[in-house]
Tab-separated table of C-alpha atoms in Angstrom:
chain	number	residue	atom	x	y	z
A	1	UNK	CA	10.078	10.970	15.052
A	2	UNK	CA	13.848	12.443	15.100
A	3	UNK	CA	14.293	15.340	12.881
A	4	UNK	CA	16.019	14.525	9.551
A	5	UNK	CA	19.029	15.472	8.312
A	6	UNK	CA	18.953	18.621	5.962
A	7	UNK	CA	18.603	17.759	2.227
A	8	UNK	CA	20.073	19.730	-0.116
A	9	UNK	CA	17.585	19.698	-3.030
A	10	UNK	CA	20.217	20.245	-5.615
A	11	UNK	CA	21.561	16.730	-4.438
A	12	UNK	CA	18.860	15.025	-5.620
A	13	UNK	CA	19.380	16.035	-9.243
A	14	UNK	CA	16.670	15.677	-12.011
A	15	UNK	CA	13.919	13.879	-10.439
A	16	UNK	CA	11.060	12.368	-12.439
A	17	UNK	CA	7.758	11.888	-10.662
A	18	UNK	CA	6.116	8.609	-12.315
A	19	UNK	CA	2.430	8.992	-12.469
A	20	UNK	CA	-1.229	7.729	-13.903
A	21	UNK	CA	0.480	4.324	-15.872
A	22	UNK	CA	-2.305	1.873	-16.727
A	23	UNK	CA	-3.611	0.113	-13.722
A	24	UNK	CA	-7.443	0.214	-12.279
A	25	UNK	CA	-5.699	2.591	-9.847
A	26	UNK	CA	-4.227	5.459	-12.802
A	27	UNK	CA	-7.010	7.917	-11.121
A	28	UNK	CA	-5.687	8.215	-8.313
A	29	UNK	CA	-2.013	7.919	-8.923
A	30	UNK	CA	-2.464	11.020	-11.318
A	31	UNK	CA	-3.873	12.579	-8.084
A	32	UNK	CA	-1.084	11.473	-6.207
A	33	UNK	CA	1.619	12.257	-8.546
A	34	UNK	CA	0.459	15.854	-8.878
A	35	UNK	CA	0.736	16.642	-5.259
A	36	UNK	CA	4.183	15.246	-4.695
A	37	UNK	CA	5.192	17.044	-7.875
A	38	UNK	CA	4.027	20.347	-6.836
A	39	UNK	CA	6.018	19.415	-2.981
A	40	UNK	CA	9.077	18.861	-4.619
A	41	UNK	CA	9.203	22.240	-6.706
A	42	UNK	CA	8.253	23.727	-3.547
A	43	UNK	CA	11.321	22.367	-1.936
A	44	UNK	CA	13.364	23.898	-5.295
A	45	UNK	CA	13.812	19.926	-6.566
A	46	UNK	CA	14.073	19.998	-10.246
A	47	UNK	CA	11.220	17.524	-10.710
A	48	UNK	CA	9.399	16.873	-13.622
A	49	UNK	CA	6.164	14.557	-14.138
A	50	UNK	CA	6.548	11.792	-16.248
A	51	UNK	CA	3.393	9.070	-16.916
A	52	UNK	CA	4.716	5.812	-18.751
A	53	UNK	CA	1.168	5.110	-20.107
A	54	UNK	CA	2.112	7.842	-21.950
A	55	UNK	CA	6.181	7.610	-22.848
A	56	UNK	CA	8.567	4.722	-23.029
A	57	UNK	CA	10.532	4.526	-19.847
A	58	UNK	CA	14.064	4.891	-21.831
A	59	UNK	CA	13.162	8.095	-21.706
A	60	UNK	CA	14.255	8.627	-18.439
A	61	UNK	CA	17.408	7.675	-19.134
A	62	UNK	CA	17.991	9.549	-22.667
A	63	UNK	CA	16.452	13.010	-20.992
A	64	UNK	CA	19.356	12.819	-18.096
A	65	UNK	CA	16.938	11.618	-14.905
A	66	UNK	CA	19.074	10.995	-12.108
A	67	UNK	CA	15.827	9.581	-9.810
A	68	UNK	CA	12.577	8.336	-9.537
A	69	UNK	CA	9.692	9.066	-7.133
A	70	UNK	CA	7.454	6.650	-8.101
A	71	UNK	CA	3.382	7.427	-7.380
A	72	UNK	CA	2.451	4.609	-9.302
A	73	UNK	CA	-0.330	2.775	-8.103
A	74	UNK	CA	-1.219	-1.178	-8.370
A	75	UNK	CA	-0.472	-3.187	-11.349
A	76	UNK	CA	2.886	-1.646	-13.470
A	77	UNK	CA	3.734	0.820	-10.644
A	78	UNK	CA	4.188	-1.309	-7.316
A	79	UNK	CA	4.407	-4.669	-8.621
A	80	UNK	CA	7.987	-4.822	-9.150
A	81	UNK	CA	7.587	-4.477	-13.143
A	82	UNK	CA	8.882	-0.487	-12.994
A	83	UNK	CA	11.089	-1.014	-9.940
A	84	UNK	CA	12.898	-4.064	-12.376
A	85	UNK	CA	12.926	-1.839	-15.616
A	86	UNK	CA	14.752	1.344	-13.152
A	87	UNK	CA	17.559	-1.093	-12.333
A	88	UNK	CA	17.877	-2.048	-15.452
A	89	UNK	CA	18.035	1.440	-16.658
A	90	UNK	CA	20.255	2.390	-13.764
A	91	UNK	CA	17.867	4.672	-12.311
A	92	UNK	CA	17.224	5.243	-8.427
A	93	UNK	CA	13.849	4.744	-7.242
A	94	UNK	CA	11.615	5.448	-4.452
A	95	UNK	CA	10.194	2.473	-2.084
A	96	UNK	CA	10.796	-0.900	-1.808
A	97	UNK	CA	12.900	-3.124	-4.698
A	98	UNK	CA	11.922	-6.015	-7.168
A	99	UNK	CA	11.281	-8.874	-4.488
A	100	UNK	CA	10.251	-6.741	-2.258
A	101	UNK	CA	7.433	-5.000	-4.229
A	102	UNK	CA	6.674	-8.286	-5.741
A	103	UNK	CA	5.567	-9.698	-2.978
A	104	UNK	CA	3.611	-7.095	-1.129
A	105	UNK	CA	1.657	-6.662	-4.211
A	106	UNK	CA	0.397	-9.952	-3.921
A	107	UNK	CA	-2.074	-10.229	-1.007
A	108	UNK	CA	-1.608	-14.623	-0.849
A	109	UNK	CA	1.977	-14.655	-0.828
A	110	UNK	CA	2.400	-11.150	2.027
A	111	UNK	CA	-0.388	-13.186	4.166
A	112	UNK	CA	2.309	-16.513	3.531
A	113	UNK	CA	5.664	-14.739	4.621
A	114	UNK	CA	3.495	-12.732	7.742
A	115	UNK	CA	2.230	-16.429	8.715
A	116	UNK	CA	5.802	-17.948	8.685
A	117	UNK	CA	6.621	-15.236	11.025
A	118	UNK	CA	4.373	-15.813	13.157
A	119	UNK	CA	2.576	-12.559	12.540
A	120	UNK	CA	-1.569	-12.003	13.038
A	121	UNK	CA	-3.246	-11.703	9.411
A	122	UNK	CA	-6.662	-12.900	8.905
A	123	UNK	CA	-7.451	-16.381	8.185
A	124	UNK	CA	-7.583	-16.857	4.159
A	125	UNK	CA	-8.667	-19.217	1.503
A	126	UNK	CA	-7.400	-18.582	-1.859
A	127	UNK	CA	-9.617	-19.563	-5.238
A	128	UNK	CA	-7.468	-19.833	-8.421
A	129	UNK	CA	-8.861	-19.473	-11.741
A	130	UNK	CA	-9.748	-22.977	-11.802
A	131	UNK	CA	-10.925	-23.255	-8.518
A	132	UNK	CA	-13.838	-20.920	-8.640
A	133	UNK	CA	-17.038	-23.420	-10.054
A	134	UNK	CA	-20.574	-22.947	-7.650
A	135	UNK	CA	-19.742	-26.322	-5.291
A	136	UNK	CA	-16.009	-24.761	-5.047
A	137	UNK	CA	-17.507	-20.785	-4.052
A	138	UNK	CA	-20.104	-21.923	-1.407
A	139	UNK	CA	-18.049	-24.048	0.749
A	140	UNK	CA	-15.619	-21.055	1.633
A	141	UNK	CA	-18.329	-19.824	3.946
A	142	UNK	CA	-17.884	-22.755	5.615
A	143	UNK	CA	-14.343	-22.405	6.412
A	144	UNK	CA	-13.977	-18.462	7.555
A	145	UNK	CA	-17.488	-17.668	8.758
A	146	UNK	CA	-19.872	-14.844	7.853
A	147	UNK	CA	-19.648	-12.481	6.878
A	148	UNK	CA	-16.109	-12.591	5.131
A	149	UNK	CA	-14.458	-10.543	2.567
A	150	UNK	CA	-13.556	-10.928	-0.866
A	151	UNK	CA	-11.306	-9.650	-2.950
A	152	UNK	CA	-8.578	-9.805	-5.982
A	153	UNK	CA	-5.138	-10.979	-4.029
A	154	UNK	CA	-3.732	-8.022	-7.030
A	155	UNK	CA	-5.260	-4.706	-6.516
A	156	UNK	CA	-5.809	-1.665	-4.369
A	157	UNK	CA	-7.821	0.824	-3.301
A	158	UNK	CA	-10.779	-1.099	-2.509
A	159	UNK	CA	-10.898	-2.100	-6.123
A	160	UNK	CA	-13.272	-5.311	-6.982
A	161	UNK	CA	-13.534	-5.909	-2.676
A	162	UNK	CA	-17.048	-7.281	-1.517
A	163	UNK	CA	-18.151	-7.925	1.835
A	164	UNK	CA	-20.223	-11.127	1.783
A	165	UNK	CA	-22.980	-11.927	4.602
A	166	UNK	CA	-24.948	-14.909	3.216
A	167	UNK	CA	-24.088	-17.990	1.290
A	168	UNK	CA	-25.982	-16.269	-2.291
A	169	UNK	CA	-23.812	-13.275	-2.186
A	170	UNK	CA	-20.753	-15.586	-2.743
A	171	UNK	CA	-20.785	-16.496	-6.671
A	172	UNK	CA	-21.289	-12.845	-7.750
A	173	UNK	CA	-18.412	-11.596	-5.105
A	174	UNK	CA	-16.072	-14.246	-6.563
A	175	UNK	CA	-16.932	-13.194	-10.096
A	176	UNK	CA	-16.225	-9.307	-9.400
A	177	UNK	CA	-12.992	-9.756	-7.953
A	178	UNK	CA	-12.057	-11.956	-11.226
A	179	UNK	CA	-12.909	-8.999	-12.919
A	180	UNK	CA	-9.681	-7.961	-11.653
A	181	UNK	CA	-7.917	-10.932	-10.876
A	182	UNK	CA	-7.850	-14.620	-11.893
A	183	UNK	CA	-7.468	-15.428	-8.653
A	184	UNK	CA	-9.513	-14.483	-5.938
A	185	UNK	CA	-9.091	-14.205	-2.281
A	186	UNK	CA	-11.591	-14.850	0.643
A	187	UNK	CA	-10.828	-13.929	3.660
A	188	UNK	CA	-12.221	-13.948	6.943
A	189	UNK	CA	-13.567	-10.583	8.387
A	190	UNK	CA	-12.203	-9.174	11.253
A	191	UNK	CA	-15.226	-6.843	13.460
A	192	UNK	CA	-13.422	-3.989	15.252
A	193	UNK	CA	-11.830	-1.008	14.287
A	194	UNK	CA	-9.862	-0.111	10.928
A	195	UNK	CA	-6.556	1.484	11.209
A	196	UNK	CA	-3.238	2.440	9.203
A	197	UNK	CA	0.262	3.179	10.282
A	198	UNK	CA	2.920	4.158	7.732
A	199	UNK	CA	6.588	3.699	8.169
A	200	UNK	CA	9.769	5.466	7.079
A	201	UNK	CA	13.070	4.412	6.656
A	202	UNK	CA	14.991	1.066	6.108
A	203	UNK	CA	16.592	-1.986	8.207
A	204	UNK	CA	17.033	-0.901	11.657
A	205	UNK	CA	16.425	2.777	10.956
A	206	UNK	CA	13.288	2.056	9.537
A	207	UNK	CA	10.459	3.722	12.165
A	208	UNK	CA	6.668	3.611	12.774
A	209	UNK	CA	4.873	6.742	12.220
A	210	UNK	CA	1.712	7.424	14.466
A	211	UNK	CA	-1.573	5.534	13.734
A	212	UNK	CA	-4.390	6.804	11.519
A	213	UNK	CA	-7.718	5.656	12.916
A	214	UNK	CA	-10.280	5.514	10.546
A	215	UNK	CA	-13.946	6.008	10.413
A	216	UNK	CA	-16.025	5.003	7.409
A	217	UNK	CA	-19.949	6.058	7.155
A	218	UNK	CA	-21.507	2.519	7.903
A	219	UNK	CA	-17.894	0.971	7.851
A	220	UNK	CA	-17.875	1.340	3.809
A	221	UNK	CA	-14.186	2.507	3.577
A	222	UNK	CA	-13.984	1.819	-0.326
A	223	UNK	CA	-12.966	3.536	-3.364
A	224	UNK	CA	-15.378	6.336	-3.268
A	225	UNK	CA	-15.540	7.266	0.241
A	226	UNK	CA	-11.325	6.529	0.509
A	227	UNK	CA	-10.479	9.720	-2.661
A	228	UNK	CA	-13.967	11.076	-3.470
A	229	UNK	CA	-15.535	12.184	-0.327
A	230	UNK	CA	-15.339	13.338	3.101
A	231	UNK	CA	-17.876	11.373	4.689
A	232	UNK	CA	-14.613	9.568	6.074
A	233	UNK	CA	-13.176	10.422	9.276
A	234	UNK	CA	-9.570	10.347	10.420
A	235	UNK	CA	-8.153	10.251	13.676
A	236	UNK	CA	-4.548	10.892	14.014
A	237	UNK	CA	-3.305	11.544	16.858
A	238	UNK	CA	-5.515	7.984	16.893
A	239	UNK	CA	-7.173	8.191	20.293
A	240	UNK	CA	-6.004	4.254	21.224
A	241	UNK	CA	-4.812	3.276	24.399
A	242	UNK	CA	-0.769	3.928	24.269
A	243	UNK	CA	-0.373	0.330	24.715
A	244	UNK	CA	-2.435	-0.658	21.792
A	245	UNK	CA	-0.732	1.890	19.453
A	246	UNK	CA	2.816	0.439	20.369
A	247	UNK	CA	1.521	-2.878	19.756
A	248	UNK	CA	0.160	-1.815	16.008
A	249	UNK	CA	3.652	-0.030	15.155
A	250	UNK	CA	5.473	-2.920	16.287
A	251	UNK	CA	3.982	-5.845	14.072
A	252	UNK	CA	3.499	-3.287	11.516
A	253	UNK	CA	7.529	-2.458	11.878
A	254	UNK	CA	7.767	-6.733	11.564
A	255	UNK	CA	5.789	-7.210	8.652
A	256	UNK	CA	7.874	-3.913	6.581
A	257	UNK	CA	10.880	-6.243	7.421
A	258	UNK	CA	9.658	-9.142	7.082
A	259	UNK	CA	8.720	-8.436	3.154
A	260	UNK	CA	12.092	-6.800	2.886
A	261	UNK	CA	10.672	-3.094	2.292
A	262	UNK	CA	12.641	0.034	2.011
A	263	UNK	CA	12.700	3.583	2.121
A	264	UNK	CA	8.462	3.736	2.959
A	265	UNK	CA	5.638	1.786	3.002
A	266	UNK	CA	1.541	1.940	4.820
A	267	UNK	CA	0.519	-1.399	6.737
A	268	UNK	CA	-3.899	-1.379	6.815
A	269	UNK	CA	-5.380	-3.205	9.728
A	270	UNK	CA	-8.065	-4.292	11.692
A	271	UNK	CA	-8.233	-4.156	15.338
A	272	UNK	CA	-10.787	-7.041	16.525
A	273	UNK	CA	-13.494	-5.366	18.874
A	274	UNK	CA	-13.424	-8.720	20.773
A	275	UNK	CA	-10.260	-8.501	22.364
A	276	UNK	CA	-8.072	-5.739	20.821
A	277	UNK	CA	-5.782	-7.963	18.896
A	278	UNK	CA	-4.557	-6.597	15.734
A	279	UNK	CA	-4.908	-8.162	12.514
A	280	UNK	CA	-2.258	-7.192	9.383
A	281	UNK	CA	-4.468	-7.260	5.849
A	282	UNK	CA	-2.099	-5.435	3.677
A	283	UNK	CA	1.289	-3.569	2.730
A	284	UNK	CA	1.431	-0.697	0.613
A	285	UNK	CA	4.505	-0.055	-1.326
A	286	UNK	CA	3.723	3.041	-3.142
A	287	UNK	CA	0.710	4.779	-0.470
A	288	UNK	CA	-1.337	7.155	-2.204
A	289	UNK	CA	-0.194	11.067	-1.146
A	290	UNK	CA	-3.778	12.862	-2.357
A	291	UNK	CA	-5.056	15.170	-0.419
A	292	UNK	CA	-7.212	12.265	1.479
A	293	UNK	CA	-4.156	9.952	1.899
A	294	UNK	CA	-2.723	8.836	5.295
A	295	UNK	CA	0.909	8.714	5.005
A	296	UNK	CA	1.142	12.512	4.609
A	297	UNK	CA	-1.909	12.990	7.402
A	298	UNK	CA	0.641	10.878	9.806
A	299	UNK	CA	3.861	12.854	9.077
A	300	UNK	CA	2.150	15.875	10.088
A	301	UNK	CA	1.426	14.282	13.451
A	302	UNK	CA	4.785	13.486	13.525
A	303	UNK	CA	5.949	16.947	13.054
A	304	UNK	CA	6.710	16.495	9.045
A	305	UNK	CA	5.350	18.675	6.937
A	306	UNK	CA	4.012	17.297	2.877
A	307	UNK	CA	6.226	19.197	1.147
A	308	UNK	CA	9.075	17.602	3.986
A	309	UNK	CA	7.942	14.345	3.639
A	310	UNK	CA	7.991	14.779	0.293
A	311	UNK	CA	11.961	15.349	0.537
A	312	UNK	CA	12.666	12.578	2.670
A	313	UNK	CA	11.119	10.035	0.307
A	314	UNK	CA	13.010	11.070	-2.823
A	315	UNK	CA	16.529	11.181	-1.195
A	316	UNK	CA	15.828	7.679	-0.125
A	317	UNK	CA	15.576	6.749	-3.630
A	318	UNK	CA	17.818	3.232	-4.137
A	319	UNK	CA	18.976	0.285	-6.096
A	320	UNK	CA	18.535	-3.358	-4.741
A	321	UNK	CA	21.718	-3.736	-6.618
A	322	UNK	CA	23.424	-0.682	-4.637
A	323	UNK	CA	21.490	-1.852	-1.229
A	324	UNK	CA	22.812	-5.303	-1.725
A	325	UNK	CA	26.875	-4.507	-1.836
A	326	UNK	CA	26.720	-1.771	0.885
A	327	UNK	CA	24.988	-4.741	2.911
């Protein structure tokens, strides 16, 4: 990764950090939130935390913010919702726009755009609301195998995810994701190796950062073990053949452009045991940045520090409206 240029922190103006809000995920984006906070004042950025569970986002515009990092998880952080309400208001923000963030957030429709590219995603079937009676569930099976995944196309974080091996583990799957979701996704599961590789940037500057490996106790990478443990294991420098790695960043690089993203972004996927091929599941458009997060765990291997990182992602901070007439 080529060094950045310098950033003058005074550039960057008054710079609110928008944390907890009111998804499943407000844990963890409180987490998140505080770190990049306390990176920014570290870099002399006059940054200030700001949770819109909590205030009305006017606010941001009445109290002079010039920027928003946005650590906003799921649902009313990385949906598009706050990214439209910050054009609205004017506001630059961090990560991808309104379209952009739309779609990622939505597991059917990224898995729709990656297949019309041609990219590798696991094979899928989709259960709406009304599409989700006994005869409906148990057939899936059928279709993608066992075992298989299931999930709510709408969340993060491992939120609501089961992994199903046997035909009467199906119903009560389906009806946890709903939880979370009205509409569920199944999805076929891919045996190998789980792996993560953020990128930085935008267009044709945008670039791969190295590959987190990752090694769950028993393969159970989920809530818990992804924010409240260390039982996990990370591997970054990865320890994949060079050839394998390249082949990761590339598709990964595809699918960031593919969905339109900007500024950063974390691709997850699965690396099929079988014969190496790599398999995208998801885009992230607003990673998490705890202390157990990968983005900032691959920026180090890439010679950039948190508190640098940090930096870079704030004074990428855009407009779709601004990104479209520069175009």
């Amino acid at each position: 990764m080529s060094r950045a240029p310098s950033i003058d922190p005074a550039s960057l103006g008054k710079v609110a950090v928008l944390l907890g809000g009111t998804s499943a995920e407000r844990e963890v984006s409180l987490l998140s939130g505080t770190g990049v906070l306390a990176a920014l004042r570290a870099r002399g950025v006059d940054a200030h935390a700001f949770d819109p569970a909590e205030r009305r986002l006017e606010a941001l515009k009445d109290e002079g913010f010039d920027r928003a990092f946005i650590t906003l998880h799921g649902r009313h952080g990385e949906d598009g919702t706050v990214q439209g309400a910050l054009e609205l208001l004017g506001i630059p923000y961090t990560g991808p726009g309104v379209l952009a963030s739309a779609i990622a957030m939505d597991k059917v429709m990224t898995k729709r755009m990656w297949i019309a590219e041609g990219l590798p995603t696991p094979r899928y079937v989709r259960l709406a609301s009304d599409q989700q009676a006994r005869e409906q569930v148990r057939v899936v099976p059928d279709v993608l195998g066992l075992p298989l995944i299931v999930k709510p196309p709408r969340e993060g974080s491992s939120i609501g995810v089961s992994k199903v091996g046997g035909y009467s583990e199906m119903q009560d799957a389906v009806a946890l994701a709903a939880r979370y979701d009205p509409d569920v996704l199944c999805e076929e599961f891919i045996d190998g190796e789980e792996v993560t590789c953020p990128v930085i940037g935008t267009g044709a500057d945008a670039r791969a950062l190295p590959v987190v490996r990752i090694q769950a106790p028993e393969g159970a990478y989920d809530y818990q073990n992804k924010y409240f443990t260390d039982a996990v294991q990370y591997h970054c420098p990865s320890g994949l053949p060079a050839d394998e790695e390249r082949e990761i960043q590339r598709i990964v690089l595809a699918s960031y452009r593919t969905l339109g993203c900007r500024g950063w972004g974390r691709a997850d996927i699965m690396v099929r045991a079988s014969d190496r091929r790599p398999f995208l599941l998801e885009l992230n458009t607003a990673p998490g940045m705890t202390s157990h997060s990968l983005v900032p765990l691959s920026a180090r291997a890439a010679g950039i520090s948190y508190e640098d990182l940090c930096l870079r992602i704030a004074a990428s901070a855009g407009l779709d409206s601004t990104d479209r007439h520069n175009d």
